[in-house]
Short mmCIF file of C-alpha atoms and ligand atoms in Angstrom, two decimals:
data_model
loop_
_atom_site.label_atom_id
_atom_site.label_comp_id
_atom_site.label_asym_id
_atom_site.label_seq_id
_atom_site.Cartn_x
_atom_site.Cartn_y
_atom_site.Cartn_z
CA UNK A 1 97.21 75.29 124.98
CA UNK A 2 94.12 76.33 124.36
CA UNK A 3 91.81 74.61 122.20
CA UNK A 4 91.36 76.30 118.60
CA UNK A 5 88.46 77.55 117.19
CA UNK A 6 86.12 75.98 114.75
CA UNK A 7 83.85 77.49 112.39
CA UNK A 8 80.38 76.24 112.93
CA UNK A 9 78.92 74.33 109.94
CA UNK A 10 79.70 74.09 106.36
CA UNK A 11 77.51 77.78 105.49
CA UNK A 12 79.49 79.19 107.73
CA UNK A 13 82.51 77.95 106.19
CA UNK A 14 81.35 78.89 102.17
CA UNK A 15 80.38 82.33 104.02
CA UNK A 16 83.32 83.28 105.68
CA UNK A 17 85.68 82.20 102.36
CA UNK A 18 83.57 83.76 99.93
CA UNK A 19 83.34 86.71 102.32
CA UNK A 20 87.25 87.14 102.21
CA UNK A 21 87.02 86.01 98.19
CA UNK A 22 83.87 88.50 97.17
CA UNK A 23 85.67 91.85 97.66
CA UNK A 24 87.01 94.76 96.09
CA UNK A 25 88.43 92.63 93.54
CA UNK A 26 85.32 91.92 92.25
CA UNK A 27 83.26 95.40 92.76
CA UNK A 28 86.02 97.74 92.13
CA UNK A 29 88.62 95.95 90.63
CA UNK A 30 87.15 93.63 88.14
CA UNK A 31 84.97 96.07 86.01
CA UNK A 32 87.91 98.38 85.62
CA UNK A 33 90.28 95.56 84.68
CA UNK A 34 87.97 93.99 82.10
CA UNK A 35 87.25 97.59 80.98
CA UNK A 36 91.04 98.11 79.92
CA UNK A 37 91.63 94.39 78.38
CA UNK A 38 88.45 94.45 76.14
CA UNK A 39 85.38 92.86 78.07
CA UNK A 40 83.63 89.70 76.92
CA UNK A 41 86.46 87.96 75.57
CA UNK A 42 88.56 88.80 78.83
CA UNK A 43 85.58 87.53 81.02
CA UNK A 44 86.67 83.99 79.03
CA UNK A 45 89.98 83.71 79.87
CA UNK A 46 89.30 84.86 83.51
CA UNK A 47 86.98 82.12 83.82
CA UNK A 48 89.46 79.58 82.45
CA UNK A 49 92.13 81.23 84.89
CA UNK A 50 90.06 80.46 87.67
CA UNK A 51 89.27 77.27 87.33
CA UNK A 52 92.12 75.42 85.83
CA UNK A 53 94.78 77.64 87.47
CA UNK A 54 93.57 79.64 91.07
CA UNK A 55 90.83 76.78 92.12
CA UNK A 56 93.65 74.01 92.42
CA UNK A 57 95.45 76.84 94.49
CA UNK A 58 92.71 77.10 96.96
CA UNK A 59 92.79 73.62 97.53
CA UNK A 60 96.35 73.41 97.82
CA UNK A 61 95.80 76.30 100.62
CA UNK A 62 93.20 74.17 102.28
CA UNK A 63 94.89 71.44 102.30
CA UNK A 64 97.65 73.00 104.27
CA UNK A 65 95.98 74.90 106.04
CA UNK A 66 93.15 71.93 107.86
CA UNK A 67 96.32 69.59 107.43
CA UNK A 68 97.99 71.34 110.10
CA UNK A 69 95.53 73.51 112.11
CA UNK A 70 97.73 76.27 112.50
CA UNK A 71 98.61 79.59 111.18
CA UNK A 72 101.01 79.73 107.83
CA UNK A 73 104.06 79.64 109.89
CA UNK A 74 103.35 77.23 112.40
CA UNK A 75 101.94 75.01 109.28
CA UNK A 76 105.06 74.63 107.53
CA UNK A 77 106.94 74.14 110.85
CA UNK A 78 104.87 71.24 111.71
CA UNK A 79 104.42 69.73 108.18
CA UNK A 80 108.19 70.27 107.14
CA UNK A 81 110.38 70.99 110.37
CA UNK A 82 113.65 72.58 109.90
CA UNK A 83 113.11 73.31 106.58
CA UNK A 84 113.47 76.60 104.83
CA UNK A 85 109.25 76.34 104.40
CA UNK A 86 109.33 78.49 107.21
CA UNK A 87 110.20 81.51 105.08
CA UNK A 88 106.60 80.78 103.09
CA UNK A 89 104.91 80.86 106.08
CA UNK A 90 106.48 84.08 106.82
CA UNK A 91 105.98 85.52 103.84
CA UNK A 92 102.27 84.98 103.61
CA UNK A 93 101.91 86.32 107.09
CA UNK A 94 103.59 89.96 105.95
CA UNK A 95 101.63 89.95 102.60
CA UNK A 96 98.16 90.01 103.82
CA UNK A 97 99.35 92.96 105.85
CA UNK A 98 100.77 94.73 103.40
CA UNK A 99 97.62 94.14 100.54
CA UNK A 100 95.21 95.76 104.10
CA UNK A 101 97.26 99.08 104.48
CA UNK A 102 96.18 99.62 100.59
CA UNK A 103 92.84 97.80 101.17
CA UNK A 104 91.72 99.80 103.56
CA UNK A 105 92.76 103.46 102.08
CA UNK A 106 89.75 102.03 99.18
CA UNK A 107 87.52 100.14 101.89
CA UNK A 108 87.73 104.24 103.38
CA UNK A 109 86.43 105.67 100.10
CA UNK A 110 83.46 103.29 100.38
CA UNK A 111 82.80 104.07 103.35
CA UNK A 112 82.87 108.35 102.33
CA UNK A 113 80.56 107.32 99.50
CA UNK A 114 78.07 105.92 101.59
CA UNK A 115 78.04 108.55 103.98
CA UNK A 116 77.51 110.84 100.79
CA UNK A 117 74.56 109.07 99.57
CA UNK A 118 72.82 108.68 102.84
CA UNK A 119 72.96 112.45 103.03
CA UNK A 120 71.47 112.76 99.15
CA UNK A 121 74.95 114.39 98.55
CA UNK A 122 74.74 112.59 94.74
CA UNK A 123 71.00 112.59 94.07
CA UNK A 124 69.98 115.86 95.17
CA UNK A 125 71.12 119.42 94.07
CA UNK A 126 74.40 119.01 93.16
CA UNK A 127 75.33 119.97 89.43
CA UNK A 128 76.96 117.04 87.25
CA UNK A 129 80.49 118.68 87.22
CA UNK A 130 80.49 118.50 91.37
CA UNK A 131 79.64 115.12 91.42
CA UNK A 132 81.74 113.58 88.76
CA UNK A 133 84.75 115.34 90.12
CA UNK A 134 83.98 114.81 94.02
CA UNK A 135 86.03 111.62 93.95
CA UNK A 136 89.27 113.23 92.71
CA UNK A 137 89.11 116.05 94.57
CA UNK A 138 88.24 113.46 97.76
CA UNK A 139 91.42 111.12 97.67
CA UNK A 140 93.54 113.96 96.93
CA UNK A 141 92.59 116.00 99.97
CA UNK A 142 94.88 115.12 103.17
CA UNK A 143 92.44 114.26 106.19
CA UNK A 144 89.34 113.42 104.85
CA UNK A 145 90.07 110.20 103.55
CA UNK A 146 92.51 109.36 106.50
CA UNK A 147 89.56 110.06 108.13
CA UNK A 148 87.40 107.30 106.45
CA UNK A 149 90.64 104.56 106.36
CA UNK A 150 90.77 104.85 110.21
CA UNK A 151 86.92 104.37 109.97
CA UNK A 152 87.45 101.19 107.98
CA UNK A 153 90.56 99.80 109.60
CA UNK A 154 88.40 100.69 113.39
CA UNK A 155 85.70 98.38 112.21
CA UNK A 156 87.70 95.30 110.51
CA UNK A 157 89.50 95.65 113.88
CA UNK A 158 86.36 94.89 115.86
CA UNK A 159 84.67 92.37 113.95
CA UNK A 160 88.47 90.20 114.40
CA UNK A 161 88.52 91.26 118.19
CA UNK A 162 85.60 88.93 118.18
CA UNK A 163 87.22 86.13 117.29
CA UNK A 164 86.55 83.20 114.19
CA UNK A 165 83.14 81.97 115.58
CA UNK A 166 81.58 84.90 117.16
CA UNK A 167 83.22 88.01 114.99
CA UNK A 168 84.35 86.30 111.38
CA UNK A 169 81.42 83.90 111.05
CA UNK A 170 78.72 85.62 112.76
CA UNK A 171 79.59 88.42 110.56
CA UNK A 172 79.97 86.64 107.25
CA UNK A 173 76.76 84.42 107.43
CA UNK A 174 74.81 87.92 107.61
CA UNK A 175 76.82 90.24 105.17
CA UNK A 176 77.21 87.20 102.45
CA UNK A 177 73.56 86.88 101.48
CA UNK A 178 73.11 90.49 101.95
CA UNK A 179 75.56 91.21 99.82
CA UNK A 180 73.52 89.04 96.71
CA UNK A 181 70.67 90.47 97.14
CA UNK A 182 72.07 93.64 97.10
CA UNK A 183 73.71 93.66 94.12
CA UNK A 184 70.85 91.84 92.33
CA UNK A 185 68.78 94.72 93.23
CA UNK A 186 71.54 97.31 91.62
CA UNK A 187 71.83 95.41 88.07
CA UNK A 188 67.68 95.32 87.94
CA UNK A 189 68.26 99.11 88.37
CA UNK A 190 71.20 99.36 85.68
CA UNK A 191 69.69 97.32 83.22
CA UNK A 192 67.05 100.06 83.09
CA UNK A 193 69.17 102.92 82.55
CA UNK A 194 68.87 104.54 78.60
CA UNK A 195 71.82 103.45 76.19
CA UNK A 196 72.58 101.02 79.14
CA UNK A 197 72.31 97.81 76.01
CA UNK A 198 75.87 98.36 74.48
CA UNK A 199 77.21 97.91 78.22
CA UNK A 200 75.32 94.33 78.44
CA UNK A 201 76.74 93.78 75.05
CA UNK A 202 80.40 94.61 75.59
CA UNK A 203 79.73 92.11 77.81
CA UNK A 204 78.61 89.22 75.86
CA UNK A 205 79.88 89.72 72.54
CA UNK A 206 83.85 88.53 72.70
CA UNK A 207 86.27 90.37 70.47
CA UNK A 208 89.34 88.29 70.71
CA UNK A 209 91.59 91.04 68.74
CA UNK A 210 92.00 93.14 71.83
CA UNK A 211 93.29 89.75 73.65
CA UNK A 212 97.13 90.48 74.34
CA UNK A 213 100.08 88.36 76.04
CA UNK A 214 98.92 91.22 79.09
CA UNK A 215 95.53 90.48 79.22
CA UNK A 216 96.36 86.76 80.08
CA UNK A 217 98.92 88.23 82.53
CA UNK A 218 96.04 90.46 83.49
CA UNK A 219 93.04 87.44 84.14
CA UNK A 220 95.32 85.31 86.08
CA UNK A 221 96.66 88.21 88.62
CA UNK A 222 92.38 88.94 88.64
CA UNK A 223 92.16 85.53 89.61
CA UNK A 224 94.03 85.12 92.05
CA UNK A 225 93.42 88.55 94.28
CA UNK A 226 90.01 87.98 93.53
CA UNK A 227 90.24 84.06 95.29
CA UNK A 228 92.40 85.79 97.82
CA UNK A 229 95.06 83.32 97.10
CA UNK A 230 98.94 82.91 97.61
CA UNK A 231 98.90 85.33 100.61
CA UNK A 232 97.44 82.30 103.95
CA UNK A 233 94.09 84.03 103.94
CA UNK A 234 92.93 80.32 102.14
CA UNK A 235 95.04 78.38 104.62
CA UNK A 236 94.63 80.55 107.49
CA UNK A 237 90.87 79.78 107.27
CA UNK A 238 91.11 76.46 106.36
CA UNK A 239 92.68 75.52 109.82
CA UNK A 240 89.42 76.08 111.30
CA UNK A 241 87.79 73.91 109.29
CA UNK A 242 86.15 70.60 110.95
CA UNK A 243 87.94 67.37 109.64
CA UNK A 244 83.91 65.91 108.39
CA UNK A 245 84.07 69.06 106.16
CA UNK A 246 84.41 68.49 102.66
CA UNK A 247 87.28 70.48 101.13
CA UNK A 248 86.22 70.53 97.51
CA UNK A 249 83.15 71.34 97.90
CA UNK A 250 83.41 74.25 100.01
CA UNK A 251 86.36 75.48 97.85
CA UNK A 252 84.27 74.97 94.56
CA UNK A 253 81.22 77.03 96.31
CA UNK A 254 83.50 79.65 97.02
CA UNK A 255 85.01 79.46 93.52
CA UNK A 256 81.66 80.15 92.25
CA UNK A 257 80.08 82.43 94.31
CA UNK A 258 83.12 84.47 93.89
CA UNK A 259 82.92 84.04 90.16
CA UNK A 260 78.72 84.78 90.14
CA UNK A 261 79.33 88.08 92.14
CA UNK A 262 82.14 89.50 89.85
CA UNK A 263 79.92 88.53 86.45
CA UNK A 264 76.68 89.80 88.47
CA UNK A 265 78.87 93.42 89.50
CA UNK A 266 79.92 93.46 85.94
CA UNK A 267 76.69 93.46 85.19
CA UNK A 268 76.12 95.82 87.50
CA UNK A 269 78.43 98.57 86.62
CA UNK A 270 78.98 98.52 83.30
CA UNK A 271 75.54 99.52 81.55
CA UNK A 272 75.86 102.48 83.89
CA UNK A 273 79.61 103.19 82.46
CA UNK A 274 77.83 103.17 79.20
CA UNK A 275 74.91 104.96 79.82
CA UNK A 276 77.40 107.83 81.25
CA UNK A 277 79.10 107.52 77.95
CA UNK A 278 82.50 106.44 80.51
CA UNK A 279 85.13 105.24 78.60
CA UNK A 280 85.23 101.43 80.27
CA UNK A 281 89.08 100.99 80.43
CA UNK A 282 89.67 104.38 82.35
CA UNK A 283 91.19 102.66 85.17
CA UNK A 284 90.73 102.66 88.99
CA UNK A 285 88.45 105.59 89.60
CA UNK A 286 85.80 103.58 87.42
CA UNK A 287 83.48 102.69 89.83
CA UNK A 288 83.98 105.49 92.09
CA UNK A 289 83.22 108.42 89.31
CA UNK A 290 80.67 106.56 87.30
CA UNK A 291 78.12 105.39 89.77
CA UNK A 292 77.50 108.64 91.61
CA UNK A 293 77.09 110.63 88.36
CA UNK A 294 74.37 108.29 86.99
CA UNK A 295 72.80 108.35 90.32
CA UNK A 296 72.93 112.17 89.72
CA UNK A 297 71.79 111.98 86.54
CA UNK A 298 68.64 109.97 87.12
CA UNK A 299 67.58 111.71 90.00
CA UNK A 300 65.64 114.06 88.25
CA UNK A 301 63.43 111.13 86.69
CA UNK A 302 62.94 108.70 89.73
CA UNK A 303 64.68 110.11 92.57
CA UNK A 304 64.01 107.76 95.69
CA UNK A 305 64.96 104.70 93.17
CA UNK A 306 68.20 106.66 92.20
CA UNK A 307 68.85 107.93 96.05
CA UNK A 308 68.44 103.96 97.32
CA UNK A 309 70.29 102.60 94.53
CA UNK A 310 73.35 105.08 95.56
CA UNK A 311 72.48 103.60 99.22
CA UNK A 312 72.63 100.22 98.48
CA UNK A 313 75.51 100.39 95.97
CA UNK A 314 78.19 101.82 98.75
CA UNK A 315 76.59 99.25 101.09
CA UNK A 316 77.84 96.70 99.21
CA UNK A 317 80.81 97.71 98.69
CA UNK A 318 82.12 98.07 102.00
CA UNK A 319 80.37 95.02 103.25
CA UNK A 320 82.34 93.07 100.48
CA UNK A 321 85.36 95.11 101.60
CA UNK A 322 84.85 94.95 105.36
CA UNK A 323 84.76 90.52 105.30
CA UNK A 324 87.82 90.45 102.79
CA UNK A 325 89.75 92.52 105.15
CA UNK A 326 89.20 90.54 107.96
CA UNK A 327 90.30 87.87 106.58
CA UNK A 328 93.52 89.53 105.55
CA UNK A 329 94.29 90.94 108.93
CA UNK A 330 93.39 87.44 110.52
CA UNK A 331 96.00 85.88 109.34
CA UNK A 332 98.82 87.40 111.49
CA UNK A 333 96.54 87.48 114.32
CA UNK A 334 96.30 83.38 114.16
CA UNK A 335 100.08 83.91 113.98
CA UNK A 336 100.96 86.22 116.69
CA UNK A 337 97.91 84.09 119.37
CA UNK A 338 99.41 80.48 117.83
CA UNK A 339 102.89 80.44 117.87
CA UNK A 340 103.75 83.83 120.27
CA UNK A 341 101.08 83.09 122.36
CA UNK A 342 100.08 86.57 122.17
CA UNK A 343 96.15 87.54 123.22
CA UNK A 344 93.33 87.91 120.69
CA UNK A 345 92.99 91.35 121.77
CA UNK A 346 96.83 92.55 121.47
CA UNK A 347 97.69 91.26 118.65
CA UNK A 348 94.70 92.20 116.60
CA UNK A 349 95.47 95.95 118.11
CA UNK A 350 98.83 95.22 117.07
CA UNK A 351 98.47 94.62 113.67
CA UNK A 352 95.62 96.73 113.01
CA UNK A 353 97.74 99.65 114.43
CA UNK A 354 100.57 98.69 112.01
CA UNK A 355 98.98 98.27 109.00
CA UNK A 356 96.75 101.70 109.49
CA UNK A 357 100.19 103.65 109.92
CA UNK A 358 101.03 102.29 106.32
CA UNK A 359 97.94 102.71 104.81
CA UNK A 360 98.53 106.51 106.03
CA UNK A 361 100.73 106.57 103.71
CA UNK A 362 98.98 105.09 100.86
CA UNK A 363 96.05 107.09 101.37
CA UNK A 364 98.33 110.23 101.29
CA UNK A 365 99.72 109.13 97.99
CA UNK A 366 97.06 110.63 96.54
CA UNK A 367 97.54 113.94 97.67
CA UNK A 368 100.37 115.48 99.39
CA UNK A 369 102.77 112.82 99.08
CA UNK A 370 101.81 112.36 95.66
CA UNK A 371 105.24 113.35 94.35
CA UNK A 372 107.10 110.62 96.24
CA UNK A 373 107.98 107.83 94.32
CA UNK A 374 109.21 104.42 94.58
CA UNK A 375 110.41 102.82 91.41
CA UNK A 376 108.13 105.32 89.29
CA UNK A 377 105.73 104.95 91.15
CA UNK A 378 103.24 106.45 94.05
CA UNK A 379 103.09 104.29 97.37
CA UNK A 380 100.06 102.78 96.96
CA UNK A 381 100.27 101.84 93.73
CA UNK A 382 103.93 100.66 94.20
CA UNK A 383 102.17 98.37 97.08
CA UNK A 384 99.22 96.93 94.83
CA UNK A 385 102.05 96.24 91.77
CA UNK A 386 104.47 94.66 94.65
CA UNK A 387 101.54 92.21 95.72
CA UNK A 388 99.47 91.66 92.95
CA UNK A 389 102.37 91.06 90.46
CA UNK A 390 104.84 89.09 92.96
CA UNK A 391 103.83 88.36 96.43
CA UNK A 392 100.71 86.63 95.27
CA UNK A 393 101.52 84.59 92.62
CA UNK A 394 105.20 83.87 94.37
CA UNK A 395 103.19 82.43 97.81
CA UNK A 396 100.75 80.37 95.17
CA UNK A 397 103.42 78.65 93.57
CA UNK A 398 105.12 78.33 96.88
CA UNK A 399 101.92 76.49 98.22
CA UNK A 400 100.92 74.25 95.28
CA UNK A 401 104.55 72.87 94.86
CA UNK A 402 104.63 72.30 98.44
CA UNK A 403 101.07 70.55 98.41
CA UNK A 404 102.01 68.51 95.01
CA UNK A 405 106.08 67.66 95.47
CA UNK A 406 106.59 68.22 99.38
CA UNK A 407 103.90 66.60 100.89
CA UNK A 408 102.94 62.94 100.35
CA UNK A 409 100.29 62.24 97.94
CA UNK A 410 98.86 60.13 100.77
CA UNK A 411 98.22 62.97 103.13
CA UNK A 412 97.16 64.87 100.31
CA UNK A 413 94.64 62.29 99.45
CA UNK A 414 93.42 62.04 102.81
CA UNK A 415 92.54 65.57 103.07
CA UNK A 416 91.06 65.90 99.97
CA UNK A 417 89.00 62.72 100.38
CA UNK A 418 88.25 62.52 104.02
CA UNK A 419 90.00 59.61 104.63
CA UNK A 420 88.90 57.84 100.97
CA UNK A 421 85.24 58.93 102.10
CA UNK A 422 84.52 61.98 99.18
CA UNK A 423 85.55 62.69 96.04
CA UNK A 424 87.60 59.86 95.54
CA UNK A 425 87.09 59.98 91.58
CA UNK A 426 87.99 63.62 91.06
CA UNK A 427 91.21 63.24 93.22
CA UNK A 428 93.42 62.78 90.67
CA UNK A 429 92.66 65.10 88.63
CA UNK A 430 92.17 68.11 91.36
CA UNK A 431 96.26 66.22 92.38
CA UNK A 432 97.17 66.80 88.48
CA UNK A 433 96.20 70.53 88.02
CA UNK A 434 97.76 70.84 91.43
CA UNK A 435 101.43 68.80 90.67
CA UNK A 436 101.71 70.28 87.38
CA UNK A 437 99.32 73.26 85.81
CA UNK A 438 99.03 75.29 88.67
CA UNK A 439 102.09 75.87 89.29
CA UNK A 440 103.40 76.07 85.49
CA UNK A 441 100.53 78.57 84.43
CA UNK A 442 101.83 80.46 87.48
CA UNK A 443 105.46 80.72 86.05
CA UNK A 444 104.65 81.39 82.46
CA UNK A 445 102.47 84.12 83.96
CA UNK A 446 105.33 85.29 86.26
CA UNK A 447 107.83 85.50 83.43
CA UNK A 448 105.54 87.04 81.05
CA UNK A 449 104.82 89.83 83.70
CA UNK A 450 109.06 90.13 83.51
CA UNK A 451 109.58 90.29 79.98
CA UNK A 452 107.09 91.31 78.14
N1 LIG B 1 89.65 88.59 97.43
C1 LIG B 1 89.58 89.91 97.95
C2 LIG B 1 88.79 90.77 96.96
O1 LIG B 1 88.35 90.29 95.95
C3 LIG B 1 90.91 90.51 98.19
C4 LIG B 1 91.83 89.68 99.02
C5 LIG B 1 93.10 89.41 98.56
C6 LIG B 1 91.43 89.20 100.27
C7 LIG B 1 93.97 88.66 99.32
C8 LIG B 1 92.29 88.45 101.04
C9 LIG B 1 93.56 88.18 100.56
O2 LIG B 1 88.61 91.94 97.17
#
């Protein structure tokens, strides 16, 4: 067989996991989300979801995932043969797939934006009403933004043709810092927007009344799409990490880079939804209809910033986008080369075919398929509430019971510790919030979500 890549050093390791972590969730998603459950006081629990609850997930993931050096199937054949495992390791390999055909239909809209604001579509000439009602009259038109998911799928495709070292890494260890200093860049230029105080605000001053049983619902789902977790993205990556590597540290640096980006977006975005006078919980279009009409809005008073800003904004996005969906799409390609033997090349053609033809149809969800429904609801966002809500949380729970009750604690040790070399102290408790509060604070969540 041949011999299994390895990612490079320990940078490229942090970059390629934060790269699949710092995403959509945290540009797109996260503002919105905190917008609807009542910001600062949401931001808390989100922060306490992530560490106590999703973080001892990610390790769980790694610990699989280097344990074995293989892809989610082939991990739970080899760690617990004959057993029904298998049907985890399935499962994660369909879910990533699933979460990309959506993915992608959004990773397209960033990549329309951009194209808009390199051609000063936003910042120059166009009246308020065209901009702020460009982006529903975008995803509801048929080809355009079929146009824009092939675009997005076409490029995630080539940067996994290339393989973990030369297309994942190589890739990540440029777009990551990029990525920071790009969205540093974007708050200096927010924070300087008129009336743009009551957005820093609602972010800072907690108001624990709007806290419901939904919101905590709400944090933990963030947490985990946001970590990329329960779906073998985690372990999928973690088999090509170098036995000298220390797990917990390069799971708690991509903990908190992932954490830093979504507070630095927030940051980011909402002054802007204030200074537009945006209602902050209005939901998925947030970031889409918001940005472009303050960059439309200020381009009368400082229109290169404004035009650059609008630039750099869409940059980011589908740069965040474009390494979390690599990531996704990797994981059944380590599948299909591992255990089918199948080429690089095929399979990642394979898969990346599939997944587009599904996306097709979330993408035309918005428009002329917009009266089909499944359950009440339009394709894609009967595909986001499918993942988010179930296949997420289900594969976590799946992976931290297997790491804390299947497994020995010895093995588990081992990994964690290098042999008894690292992090020998913190072992038990990392072993603790993965035996027992992981996987409880996922079921309370889960039967909240069915309930409540
Ligand atoms: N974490 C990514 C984001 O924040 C999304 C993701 C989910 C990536 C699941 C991989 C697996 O956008």
């Amino acid at each position: 067989m041949k011999k299994r890549e390895r990612f490079g050093s320990r940078f490229a390791v942090i970059a390629a996991m934060a790269g699949s972590a710092v995403g959509l969730g945290n540009i797109w998603r996260f503002p919105y989300v905190l917008g609807q459950y009542g910001g600062a006081a949401f931001i808390l629990v989100y922060i306490a979801a992530s560490l106590l609850v999703a973080l001892p997930i990610f390790f769980a993931e790694s610990v699989i995932g280097r344990r074995s050096g293989r892809d989610t199937y082939g991990a739970m054949q080899l760690l617990a043969p004959g057993t029904a495992w298998k049907w985890a390791g399935l499962l994660t390999i369909l879910s990533p797939l699933l979460i990309l055909s959506y993915y992608s239909v959004v990773g397209g809209w960033s990549v329309e934006f951009l194209f808009k604001s390199l051609s000063f579509t936003f910042t120059e000439n166009a009246s308020e009403a065209e901009v702020s009602g460009y982006f529903g009259h975008f995803i509801s038109s048929t080809w355009q933004p079929l146009l824009s998911h092939t675009l997005f799928m076409t490029m995630v495709a080539g940067v996994v043709l290339g393989g973990v070292k030369n297309g994942i890494e190589r890739f990540s260890k440029v777009a990551m810092p990029l990525l920071f200093v790009l969205i540093l860049f974007i708050v200096g230029y927010s924070l300087t927007l008129p009336g743009s105080r009551a957005g820093v605000e609602y972010l800072v001053k907690p108001d624990f009344t709007r806290l419901n049983a939904d919101a905590y619902a709400a944090a933990l789902g963030q947490a985990f799409f946001s970590l990329s977790l329960g779906v073998g993205t985690v372990l999928t990556y973690a088999s090509y990490v170098k036995k000298e590597e220390n797990l917990v540290v390069s799971g708690v640096g991509t903990a908190v880079s992932d954490l830093l980006f979504a507070m630095i977006a927030a940051f980011a975005v909402m002054p802007a939804v204030f200074a537009a006078g945006i209602e902050p919980g209005s939901g998925p279009g947030l970031v889409f209809q918001t940005l472009p009409y303050i960059f439309n809005k200020m381009s009368q008073a400082m229109p290169i910033t404004s035009a650059l800003v609008s630039i750099a904004f869409f940059l980011t996005i589908l740069a965040a986008a474009l390494t979390s969906a690599i990531s996704m799409l990797e994981v059944g390609v380590a599948y299909l080369v591992d255990e089918k033997g199948m080429e690089r090349r095929k399979a990642t053609l394979l898969l990346a075919f599939g997944t587009w033809l599904l996306g097709v149809l979330c993408s035309l969800s918005f428009g002329p398929l917009a009266g089909v429904k499944l359950l009440g609801l339009s394709f894609f966002d009967f595909l986001d509430a499918l993942c988010s809500n179930w296949l997420l949380p289900l594969g976590g729970v799946l992976f931290t019971l297997f790491v804390g009750w299947r497994m020995s604690k010895a093995d588990v040790r081992d990994e964690l510790t290098n042999g008894g070399t690292c992090n020998v102290r913190l072992f038990g408790l990392v072993y603790f919030l993965m035996r027992y509060l992981a996987p409880i604070g996922i079921v309370v969540v889960f039967l909240s979500n069915l309930f409540l």
